[in-house]
Coordinates of C-alpha atoms in Angstrom, one line a residue:
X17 CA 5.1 -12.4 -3.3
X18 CA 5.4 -16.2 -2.3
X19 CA 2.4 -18.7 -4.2
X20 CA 2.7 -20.6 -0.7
X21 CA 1.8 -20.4 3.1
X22 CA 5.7 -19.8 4.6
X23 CA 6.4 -20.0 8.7
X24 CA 6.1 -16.7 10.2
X25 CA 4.3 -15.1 7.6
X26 CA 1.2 -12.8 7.9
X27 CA -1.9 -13.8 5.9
X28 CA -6.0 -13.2 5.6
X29 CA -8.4 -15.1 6.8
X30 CA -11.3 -14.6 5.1
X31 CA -14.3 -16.2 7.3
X32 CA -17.9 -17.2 6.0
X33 CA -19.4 -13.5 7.1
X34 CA -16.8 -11.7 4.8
X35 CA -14.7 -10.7 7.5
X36 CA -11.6 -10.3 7.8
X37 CA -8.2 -11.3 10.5
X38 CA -5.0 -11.0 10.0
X39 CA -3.0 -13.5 11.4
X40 CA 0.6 -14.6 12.2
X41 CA 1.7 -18.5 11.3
X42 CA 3.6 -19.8 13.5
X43 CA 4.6 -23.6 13.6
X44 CA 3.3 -25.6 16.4
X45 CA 0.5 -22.9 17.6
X46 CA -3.0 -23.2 17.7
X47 CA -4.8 -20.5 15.6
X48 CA -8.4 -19.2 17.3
X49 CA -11.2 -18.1 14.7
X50 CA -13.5 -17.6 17.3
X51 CA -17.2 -19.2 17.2
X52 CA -15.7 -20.9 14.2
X53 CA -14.0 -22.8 15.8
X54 CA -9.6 -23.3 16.0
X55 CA -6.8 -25.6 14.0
X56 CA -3.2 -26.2 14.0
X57 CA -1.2 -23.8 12.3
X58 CA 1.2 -26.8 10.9
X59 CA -1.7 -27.9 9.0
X60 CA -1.5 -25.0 6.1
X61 CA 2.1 -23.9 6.5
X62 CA 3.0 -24.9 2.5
X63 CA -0.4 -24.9 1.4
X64 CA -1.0 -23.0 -1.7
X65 CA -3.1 -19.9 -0.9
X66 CA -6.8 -19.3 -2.0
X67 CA -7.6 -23.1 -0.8
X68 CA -10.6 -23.0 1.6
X69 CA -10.6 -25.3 4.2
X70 CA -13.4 -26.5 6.9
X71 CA -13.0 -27.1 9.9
X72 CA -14.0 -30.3 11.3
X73 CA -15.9 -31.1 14.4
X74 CA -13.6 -34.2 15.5
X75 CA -10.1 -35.2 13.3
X76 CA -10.4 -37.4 10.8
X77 CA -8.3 -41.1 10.6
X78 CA -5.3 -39.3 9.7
X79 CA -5.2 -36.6 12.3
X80 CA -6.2 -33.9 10.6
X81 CA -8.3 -31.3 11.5
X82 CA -9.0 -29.7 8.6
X83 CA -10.6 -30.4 5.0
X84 CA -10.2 -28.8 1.6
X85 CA -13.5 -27.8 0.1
X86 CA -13.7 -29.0 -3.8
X87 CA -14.5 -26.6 -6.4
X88 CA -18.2 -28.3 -6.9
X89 CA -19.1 -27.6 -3.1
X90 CA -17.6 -23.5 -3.3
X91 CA -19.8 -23.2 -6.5
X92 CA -22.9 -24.7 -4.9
X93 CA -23.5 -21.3 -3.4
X94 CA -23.0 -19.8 -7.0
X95 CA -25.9 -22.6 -8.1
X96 CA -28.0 -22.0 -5.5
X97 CA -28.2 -17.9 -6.4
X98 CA -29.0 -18.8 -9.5
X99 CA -31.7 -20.8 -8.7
X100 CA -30.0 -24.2 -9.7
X101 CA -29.0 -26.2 -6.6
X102 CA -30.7 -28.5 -4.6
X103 CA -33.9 -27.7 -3.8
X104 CA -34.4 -24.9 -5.7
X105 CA -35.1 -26.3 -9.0
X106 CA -38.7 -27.4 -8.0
X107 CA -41.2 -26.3 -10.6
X108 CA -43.7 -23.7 -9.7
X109 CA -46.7 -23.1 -10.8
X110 CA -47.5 -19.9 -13.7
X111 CA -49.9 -18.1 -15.7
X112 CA -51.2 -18.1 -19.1
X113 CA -48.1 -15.9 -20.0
X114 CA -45.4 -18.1 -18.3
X115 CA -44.8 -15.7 -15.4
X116 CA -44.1 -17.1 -12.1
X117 CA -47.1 -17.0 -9.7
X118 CA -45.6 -17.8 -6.2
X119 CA -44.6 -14.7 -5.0
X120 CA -43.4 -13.2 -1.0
X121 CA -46.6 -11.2 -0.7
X122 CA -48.0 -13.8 1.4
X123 CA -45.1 -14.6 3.4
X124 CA -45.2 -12.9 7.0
X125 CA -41.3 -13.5 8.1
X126 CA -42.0 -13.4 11.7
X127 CA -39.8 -15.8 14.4
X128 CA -43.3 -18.0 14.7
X129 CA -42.0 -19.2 11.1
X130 CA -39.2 -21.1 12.6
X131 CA -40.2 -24.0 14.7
X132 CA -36.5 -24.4 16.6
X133 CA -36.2 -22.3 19.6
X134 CA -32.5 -20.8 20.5
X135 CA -32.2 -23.3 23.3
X136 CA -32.2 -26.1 20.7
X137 CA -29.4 -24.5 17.8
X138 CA -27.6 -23.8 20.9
X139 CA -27.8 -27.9 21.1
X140 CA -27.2 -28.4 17.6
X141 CA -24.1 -26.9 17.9
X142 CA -22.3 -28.7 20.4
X143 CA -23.7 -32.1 19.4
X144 CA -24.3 -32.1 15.6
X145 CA -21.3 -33.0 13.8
X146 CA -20.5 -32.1 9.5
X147 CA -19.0 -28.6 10.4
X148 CA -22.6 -26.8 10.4
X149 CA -24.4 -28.6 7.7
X150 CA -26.4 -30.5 10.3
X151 CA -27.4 -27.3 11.7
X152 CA -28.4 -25.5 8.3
X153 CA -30.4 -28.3 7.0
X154 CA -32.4 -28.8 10.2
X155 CA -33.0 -25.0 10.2
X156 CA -34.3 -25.4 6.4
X157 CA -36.2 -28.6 7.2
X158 CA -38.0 -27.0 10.5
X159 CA -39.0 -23.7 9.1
X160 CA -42.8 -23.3 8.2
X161 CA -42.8 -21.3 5.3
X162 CA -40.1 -22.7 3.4
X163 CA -42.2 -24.1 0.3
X164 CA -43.8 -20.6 -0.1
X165 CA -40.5 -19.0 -0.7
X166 CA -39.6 -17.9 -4.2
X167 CA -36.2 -19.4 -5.6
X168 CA -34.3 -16.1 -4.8
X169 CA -35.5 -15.9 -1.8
X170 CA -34.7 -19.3 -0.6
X171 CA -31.3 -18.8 -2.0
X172 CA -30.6 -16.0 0.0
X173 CA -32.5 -17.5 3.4
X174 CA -29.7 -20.7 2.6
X175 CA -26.9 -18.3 2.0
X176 CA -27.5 -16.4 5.4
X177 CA -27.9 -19.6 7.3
X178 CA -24.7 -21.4 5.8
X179 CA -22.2 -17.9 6.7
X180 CA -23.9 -18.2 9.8
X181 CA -23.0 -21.7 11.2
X182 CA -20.8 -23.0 8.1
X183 CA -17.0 -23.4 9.7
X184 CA -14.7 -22.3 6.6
X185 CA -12.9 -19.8 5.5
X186 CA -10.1 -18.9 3.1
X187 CA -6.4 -18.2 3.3
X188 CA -5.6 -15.1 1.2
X189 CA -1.8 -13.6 0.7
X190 CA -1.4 -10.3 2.5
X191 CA -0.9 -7.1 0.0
X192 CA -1.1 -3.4 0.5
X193 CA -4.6 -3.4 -1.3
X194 CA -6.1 -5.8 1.1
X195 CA -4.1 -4.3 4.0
X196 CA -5.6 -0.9 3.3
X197 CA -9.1 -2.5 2.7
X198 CA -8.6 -3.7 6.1
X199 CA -7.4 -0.8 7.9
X200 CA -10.6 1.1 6.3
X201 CA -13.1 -1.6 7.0
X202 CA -12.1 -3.1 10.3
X203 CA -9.8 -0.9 12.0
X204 CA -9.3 3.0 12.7
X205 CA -8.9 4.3 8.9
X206 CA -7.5 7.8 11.0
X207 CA -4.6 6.5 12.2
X208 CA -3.7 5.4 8.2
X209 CA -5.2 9.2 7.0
X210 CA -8.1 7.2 5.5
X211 CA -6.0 5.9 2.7
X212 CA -7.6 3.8 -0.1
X213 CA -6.7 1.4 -2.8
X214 CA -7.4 3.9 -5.3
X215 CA -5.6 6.5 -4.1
X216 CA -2.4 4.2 -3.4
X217 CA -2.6 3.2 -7.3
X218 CA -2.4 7.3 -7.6
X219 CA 0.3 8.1 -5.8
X220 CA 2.4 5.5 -7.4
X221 CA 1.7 6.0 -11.3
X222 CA 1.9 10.0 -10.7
X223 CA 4.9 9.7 -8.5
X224 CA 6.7 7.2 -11.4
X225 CA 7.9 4.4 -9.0
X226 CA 9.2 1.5 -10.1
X227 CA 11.8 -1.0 -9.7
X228 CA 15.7 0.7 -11.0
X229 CA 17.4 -2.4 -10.8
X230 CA 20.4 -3.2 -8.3
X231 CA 23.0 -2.6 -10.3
X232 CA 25.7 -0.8 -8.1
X233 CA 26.5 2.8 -9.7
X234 CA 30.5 3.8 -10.0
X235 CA 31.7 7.5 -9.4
X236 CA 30.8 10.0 -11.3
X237 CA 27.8 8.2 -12.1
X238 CA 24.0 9.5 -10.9
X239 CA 22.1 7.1 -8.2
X240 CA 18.7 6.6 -10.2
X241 CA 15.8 4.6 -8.5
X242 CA 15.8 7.2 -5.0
X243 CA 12.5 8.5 -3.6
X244 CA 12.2 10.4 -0.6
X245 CA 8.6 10.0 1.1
X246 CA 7.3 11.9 4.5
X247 CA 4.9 9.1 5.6
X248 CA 2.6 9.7 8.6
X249 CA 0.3 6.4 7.7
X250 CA 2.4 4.4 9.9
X251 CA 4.2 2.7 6.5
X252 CA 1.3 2.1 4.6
X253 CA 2.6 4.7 1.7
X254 CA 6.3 3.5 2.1
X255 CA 4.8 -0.8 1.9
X256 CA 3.1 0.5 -1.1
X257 CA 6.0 2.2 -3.2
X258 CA 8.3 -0.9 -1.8
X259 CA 5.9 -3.3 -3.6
X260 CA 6.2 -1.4 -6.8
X261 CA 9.9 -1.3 -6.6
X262 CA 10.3 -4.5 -5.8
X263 CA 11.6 -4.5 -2.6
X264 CA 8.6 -5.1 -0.1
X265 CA 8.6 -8.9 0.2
X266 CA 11.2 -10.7 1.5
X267 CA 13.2 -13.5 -0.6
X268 CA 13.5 -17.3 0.1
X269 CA 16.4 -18.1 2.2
X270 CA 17.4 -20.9 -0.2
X271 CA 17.0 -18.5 -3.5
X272 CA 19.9 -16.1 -1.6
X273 CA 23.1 -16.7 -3.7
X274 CA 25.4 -14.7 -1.2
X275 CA 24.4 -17.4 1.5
X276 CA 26.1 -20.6 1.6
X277 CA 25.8 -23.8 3.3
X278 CA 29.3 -25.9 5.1
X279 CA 29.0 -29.4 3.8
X280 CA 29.2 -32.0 7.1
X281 CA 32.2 -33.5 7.8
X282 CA 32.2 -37.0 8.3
X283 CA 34.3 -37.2 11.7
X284 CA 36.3 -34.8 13.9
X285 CA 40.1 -36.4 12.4
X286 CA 39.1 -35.9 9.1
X287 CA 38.0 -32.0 9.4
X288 CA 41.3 -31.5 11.4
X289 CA 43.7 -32.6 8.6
X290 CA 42.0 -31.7 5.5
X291 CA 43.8 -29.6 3.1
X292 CA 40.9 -27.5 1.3
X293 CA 41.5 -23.4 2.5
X294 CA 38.0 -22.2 4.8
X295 CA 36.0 -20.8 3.0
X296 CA 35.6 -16.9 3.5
X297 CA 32.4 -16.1 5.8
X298 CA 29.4 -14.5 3.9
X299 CA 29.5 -10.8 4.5
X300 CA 26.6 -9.3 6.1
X301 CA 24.4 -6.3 4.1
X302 CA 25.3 -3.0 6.3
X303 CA 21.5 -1.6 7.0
X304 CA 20.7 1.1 4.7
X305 CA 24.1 0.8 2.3
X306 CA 22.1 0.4 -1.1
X307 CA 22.6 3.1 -3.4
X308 CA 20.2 2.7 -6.0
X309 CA 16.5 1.5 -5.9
X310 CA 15.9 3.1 -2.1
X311 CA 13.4 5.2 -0.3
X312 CA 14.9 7.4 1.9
X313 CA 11.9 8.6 5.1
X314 CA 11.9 11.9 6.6
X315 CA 10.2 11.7 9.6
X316 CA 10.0 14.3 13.2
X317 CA 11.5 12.1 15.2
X318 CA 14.1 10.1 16.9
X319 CA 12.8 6.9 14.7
X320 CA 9.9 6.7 12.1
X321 CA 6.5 5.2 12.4
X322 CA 6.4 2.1 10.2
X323 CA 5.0 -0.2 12.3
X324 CA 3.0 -1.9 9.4
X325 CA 5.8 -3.2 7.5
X326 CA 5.8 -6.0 10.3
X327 CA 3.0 -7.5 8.2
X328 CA 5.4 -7.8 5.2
X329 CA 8.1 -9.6 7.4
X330 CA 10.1 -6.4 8.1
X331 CA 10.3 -5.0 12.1
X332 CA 12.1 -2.1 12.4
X333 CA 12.9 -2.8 15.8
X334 CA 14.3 -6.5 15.1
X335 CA 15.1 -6.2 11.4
X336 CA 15.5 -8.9 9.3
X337 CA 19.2 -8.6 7.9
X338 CA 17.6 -10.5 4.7
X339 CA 14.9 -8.7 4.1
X340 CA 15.4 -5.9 1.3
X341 CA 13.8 -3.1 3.1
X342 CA 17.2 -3.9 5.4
X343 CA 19.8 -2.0 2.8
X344 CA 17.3 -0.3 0.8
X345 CA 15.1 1.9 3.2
X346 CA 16.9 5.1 4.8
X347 CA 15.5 7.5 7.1
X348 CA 16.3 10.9 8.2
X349 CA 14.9 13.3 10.7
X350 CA 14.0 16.7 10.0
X351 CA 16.7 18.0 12.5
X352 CA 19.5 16.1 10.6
X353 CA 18.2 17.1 7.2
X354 CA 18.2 21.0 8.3
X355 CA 21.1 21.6 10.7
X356 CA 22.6 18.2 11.0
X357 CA 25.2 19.7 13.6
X358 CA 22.3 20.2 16.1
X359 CA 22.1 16.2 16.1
X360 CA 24.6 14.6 18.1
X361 CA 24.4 11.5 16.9
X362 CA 25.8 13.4 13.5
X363 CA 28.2 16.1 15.3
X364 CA 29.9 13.7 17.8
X365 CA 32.1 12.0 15.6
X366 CA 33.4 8.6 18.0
X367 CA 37.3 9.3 18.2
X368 CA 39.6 6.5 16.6
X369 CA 41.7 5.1 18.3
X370 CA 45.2 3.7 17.1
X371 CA 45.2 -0.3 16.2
X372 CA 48.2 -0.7 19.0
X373 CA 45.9 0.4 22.0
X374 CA 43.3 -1.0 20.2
X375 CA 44.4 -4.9 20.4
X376 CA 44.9 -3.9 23.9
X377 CA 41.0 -3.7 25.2
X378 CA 38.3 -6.3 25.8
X379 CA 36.6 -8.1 23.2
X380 CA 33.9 -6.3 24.8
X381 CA 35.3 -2.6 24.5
X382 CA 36.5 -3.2 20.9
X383 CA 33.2 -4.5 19.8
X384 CA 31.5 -1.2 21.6
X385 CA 34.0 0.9 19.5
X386 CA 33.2 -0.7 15.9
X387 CA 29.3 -0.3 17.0
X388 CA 30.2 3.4 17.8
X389 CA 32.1 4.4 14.3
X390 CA 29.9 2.0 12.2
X391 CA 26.5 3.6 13.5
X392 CA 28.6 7.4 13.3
X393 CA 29.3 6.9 9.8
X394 CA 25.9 5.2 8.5
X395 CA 24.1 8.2 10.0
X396 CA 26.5 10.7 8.3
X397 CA 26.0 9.0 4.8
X398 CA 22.6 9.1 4.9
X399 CA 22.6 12.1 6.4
X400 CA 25.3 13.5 3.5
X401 CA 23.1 12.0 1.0
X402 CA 20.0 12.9 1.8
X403 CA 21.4 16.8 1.8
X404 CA 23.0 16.1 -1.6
X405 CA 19.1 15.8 -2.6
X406 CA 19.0 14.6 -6.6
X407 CA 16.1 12.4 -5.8
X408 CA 13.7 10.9 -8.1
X409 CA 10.4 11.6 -6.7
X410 CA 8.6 12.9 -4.0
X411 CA 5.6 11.6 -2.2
X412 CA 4.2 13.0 1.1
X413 CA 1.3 12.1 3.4
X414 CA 1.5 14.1 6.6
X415 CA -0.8 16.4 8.7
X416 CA 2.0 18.9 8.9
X417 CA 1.2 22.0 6.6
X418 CA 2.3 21.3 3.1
X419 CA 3.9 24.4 2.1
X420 CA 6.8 24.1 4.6
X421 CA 7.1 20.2 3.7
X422 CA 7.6 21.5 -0.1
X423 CA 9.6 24.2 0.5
X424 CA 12.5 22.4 2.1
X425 CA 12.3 19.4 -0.1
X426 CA 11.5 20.0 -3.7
X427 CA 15.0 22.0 -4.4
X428 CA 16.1 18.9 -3.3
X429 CA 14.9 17.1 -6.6
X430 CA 16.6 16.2 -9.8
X431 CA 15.0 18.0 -13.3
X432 CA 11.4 16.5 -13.7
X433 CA 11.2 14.5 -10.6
X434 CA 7.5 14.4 -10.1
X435 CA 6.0 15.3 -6.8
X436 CA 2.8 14.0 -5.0
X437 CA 0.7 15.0 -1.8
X438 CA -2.0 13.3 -0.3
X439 CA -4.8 14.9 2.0
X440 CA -7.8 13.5 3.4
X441 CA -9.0 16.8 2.9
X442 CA -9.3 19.5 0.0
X443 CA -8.2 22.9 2.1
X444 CA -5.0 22.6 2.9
X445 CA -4.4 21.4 -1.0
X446 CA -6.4 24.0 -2.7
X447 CA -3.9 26.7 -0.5
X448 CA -0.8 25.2 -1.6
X449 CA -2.0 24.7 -5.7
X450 CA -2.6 28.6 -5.3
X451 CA 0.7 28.8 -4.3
X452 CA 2.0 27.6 -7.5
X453 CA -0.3 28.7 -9.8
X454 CA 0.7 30.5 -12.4
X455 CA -0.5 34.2 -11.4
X456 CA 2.1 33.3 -8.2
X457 CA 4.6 32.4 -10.3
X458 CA 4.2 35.5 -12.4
X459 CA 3.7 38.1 -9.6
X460 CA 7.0 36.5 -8.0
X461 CA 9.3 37.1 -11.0
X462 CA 8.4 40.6 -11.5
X463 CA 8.8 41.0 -7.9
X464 CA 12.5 39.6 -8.0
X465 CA 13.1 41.5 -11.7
X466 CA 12.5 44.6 -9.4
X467 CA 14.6 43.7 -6.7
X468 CA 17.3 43.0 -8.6
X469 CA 16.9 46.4 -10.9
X470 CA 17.3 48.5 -7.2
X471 CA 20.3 47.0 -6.0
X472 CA 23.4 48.1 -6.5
X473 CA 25.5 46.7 -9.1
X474 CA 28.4 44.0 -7.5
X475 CA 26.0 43.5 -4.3
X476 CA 24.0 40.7 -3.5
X477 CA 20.6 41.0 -3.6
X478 CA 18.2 41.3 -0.6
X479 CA 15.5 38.8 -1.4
X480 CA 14.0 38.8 2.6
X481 CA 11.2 40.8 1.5
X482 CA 10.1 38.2 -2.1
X483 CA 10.5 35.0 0.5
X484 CA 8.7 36.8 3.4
X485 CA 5.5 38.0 0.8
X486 CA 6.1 34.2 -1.0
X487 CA 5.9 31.1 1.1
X488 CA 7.5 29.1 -1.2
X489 CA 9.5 29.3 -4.7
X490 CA 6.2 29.0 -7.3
X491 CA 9.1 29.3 -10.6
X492 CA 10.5 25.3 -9.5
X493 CA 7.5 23.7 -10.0
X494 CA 5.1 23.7 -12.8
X495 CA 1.8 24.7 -12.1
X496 CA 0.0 21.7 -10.6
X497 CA -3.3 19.6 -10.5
X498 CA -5.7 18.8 -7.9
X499 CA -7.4 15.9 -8.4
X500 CA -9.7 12.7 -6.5
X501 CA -10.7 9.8 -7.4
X502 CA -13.4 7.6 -5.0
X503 CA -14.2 4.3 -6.0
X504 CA -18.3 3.6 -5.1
X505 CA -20.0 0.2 -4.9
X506 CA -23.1 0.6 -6.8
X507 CA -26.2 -1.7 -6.3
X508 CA -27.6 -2.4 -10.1
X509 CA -31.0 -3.6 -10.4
X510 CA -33.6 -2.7 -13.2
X511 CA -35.1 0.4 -11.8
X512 CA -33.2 0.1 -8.5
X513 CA -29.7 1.8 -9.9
X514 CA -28.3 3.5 -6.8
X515 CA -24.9 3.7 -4.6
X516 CA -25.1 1.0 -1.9
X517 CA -26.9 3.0 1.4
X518 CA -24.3 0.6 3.1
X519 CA -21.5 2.3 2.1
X520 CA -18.9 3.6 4.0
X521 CA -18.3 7.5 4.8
X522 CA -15.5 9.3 6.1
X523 CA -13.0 11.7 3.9
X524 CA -13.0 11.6 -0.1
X525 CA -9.3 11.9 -0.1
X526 CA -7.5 14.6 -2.7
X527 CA -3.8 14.2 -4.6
X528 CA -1.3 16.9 -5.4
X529 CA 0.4 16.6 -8.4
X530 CA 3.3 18.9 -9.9
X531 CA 6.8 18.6 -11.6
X532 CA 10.4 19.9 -10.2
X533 CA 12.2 22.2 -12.8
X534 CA 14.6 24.6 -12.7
X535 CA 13.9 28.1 -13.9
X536 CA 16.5 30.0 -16.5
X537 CA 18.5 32.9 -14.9
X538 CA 18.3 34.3 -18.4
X539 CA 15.6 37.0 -19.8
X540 CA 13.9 34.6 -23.1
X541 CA 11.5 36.0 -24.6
X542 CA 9.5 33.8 -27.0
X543 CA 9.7 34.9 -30.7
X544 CA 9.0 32.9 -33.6
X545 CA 8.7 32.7 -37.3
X546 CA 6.5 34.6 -38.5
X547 CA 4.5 33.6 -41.7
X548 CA 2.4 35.8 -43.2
X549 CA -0.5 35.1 -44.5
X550 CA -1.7 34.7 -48.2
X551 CA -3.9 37.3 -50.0
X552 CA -6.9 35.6 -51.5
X553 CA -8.5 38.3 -54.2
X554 CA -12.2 37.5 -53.8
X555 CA -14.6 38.6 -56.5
X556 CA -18.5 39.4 -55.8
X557 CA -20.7 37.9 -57.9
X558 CA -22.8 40.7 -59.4
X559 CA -26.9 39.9 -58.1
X560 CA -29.4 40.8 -60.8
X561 CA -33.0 40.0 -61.1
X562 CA -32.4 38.5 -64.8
X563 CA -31.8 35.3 -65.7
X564 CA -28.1 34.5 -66.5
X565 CA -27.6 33.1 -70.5
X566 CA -25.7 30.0 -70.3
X567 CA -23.3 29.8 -73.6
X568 CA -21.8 27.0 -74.8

């Protein structure tokens, strides 16, 4: 993740009231914040982020229209909650035991308290210049009952006021944590399955993803860093495992070794006879030609939903050929990974045509024909790959009924590749940990050991019946764990311990968690050595009313 404000990127706004927007910057635009007001994007684009700036009422002597709040002025607000800023240090009078007397007992907060009507802050806004501080202090300075207030309370009447009118906010870099707090708080959390932070730090440290590194394997060799995902959060699971393997953000254009830059040439005679050789033109990354550190998407149809990767700098329907989501993400349909001949995009094979007829067509028709083979034989790869199985992991957040999502994909997993699932609800997960529990798994084997015993010897076994009475295989997966974890924001106060009342609803969220292995066609039985046990000869010691003469 870039320490800087680039062109083009996404980033938070964090405004004054604690909301949040999420907004594109774009050179030479104008970006709107509403009642608070508008600025140049130009104006932050290579600002560090985490500044807060203010926005100013008229531009200053150089032009600019916005300030950077110091340090002292964000930590006034700090002061003034502890009862240490301006005006709130005043001494009040106290008892015999040092205890405060002025209390809000008295106070009647009524409108009559206020002496400025709304017709009048609706003047102070359009004349009164400082950005809101005009306002705030004429709203302190007009209200009645303002030296009757306690220190806390006066903090927290200043603190309402200034996120009120005060024209700030803060620039914040754009992760999958504060996306998914965002998507909870101010958007539709259904169309992202109610997804939290939490459980995305869940999903990643139970499914063991991580960055493989990008060294190129050689034949023979076993791909290692490859994750297959079913994702229906519209990419908020597949942004997440990017960022832990590395591959979410995209890289500085003048960091990219491969890419290299034609020194001018002085005059048009001097190019012409120069002796130095061209260099060679920089070869462009094929989309979805990585072979090690990917995450290959299975999705229902004709593309996946990722729409929020846009947010990291990554359209799928303009990719970035720079971006490393470009080689390393790989998607699949359902279709192609089950009967890939019903897909015609996989059966049709483009037919080749010789290189003499070739040279004969338009530049037009030729570039058609590379476009056709190069797109046939991306989509067979994957498609080859993805069939080969061997992955790493398996993670999937879908509505679609679990079982059948498991039973297609974990024999496609190498030994111990874990595998994750994540529901909103606990039902549908509660079914399918019963169907790998370990009564399953044992009723299943005996069920097969009795198959096999009435069949006849050199035929094949008839296992219709074991998969029609079993939904899926419970022997290649260990028996797994159901598990949830909800973080709550709790108010803390002497007396007053509680969750915040304020708090969110909606679904508590549940996680899935198992490991792929492959059962032993052979009968072990588990035998051990057997030690026996020492015999200890115990003597009673005789009881007897008499006293015992000690000898020495």
């Amino acid at each position: 993740m870039h320490s800087y404000i680039r062109p083009g990127q996404f980033v938070a706004i964090r405004l004054q009231s604690d909301q949040l927007r999420l907004i594109q910057i774009i050179p030479d635009t104008v970006v709107n914040l509403g009642r608070f007001g508008n600025f140049t994007a130009n104006q932050i684009i290579g600002r560090p982020f985490y500044f807060t700036f203010e926005i100013l009422d008229a531009c200053d002597d150089a032009g600019h229209q916005l300030r950077v709040v110091s340090a002292t002025e964000l930590h006034a607000e700090t002061l003034l909650a502890d009862g240490e800023g301006d005006g709130e240090g005043d001494d009040v009078d106290t008892g015999e035991n040092g205890i405060p007397m002025r209390t809000n007992r008295q106070i009647n907060d009524e409108n009559s308290s206020q002496k400025l009507t709304l017709q009048e802050i609706e003047e102070l806004k359009r004349e009164a210049g400082g950005a809101g501080k005009d306002i705030v202090a004429k709203l302190l300075e007009s209200h009645s009952a303002i030296d009757q207030k306690t220190a806390f309370s006066l903090a927290k009447y200043t603190l309402r006021k200034r996120k009120k009118y005060l024209k700030r906010f803060t620039v914040l870099p754009l992760d999958v944590g504060l996306l998914a707090n965002y998507l909870i708080e101010e958007r539709d959390a259904q169309k992202a399955m109610e997804l939290r932070d939490e459980h995305i730090g869940l999903i990643g440290c139970w499914g063991n993803v991580h960055h493989s590194g990008n060294v190129e394997v050689g034949e023979g060799m076993k791909p290692h860093g490859r994750y297959a995902i079913v994702d229906e959060t519209g990419g908020l699971v597949v942004a997440a495992m990017a960022e832990r393997m590395g591959i979410l953000y995209p890289h500085d254009a003048d960091e990219d070794p491969t890419e290299e830059q034609d020194p001018p040439a002085h005059n048009a005679a001097e190019s012409q006879h120069t002796d130095e050789p061209p260099k060679p033109r920089r070869i462009r990354p094929q989309p979805m030609s990585a072979t090690t550190n990917t995450i290959t998407v299975i999705h229902p149809y004709s593309q996946p939903n990722l729409s929020l990767l846009k947010f990291f700098g990554y359209d799928t329907n303009n990719p970035d050929e720079s971006h490393p989501l470009h080689t390393h993400l790989k998607s699949i349909s359902w279709m192609q990974l089950a009967d890939p001949n019903s897909d015609p995009l996989y059966a049709n094979e483009p037919p080749i045509i010789p290189a003499e007829e070739l040279a004969e067509l338009k530049q037009s028709k030729r570039t058609a024909y590379y476009h056709k083979r190069n797109r046939w034989g991306r989509v067979k790869a994957v498609v080859d790959e993805g069939r080969a199985g061997n992955f790493d992991g398996l993670i999937v957040s879908t509505l679609l009924e679990p079982a059948s999502v498991l039973k297609t994909m974990v024999p496609l997993l190498a030994g111990s590749a874990p595998v994750v699932v994540y529901s909103p609800t606990v039902e549908s997960l509660v079914e399918l940990t019963d169907m790998y529990s370990t009564a399953r798994r044992t009723a299943f084997i005996n069920k097969k050991r009795e198959l096999e015993s009435q069949s006849p010897e050199g035929e094949a076994v008839d296992l219709s019946s074991l998969h029609e009475e079993f939904v899926v295989d419970p022997t290649i997966l260990l028996p797994p764990t159901l598990q949830t974890s909800r973080v709550r924001p709790w108010q803390v106060l002497p007396g007053r311990t509680h969750p915040l009342m304020t708090g969110r609803g909606g679904a508590e969220g549940y996680l899935f968690h198992g490991v792929r292995v492959f059962p032993t066609t052979q009968n072990i039985q588990a035998a051990g050595n057997v030690r026996k046990r020492r015999k200890v000869e115990t003597t009673s010691t005789p009881i007897s009313d008499r006293d015992v003469e000690m000898t020495s």
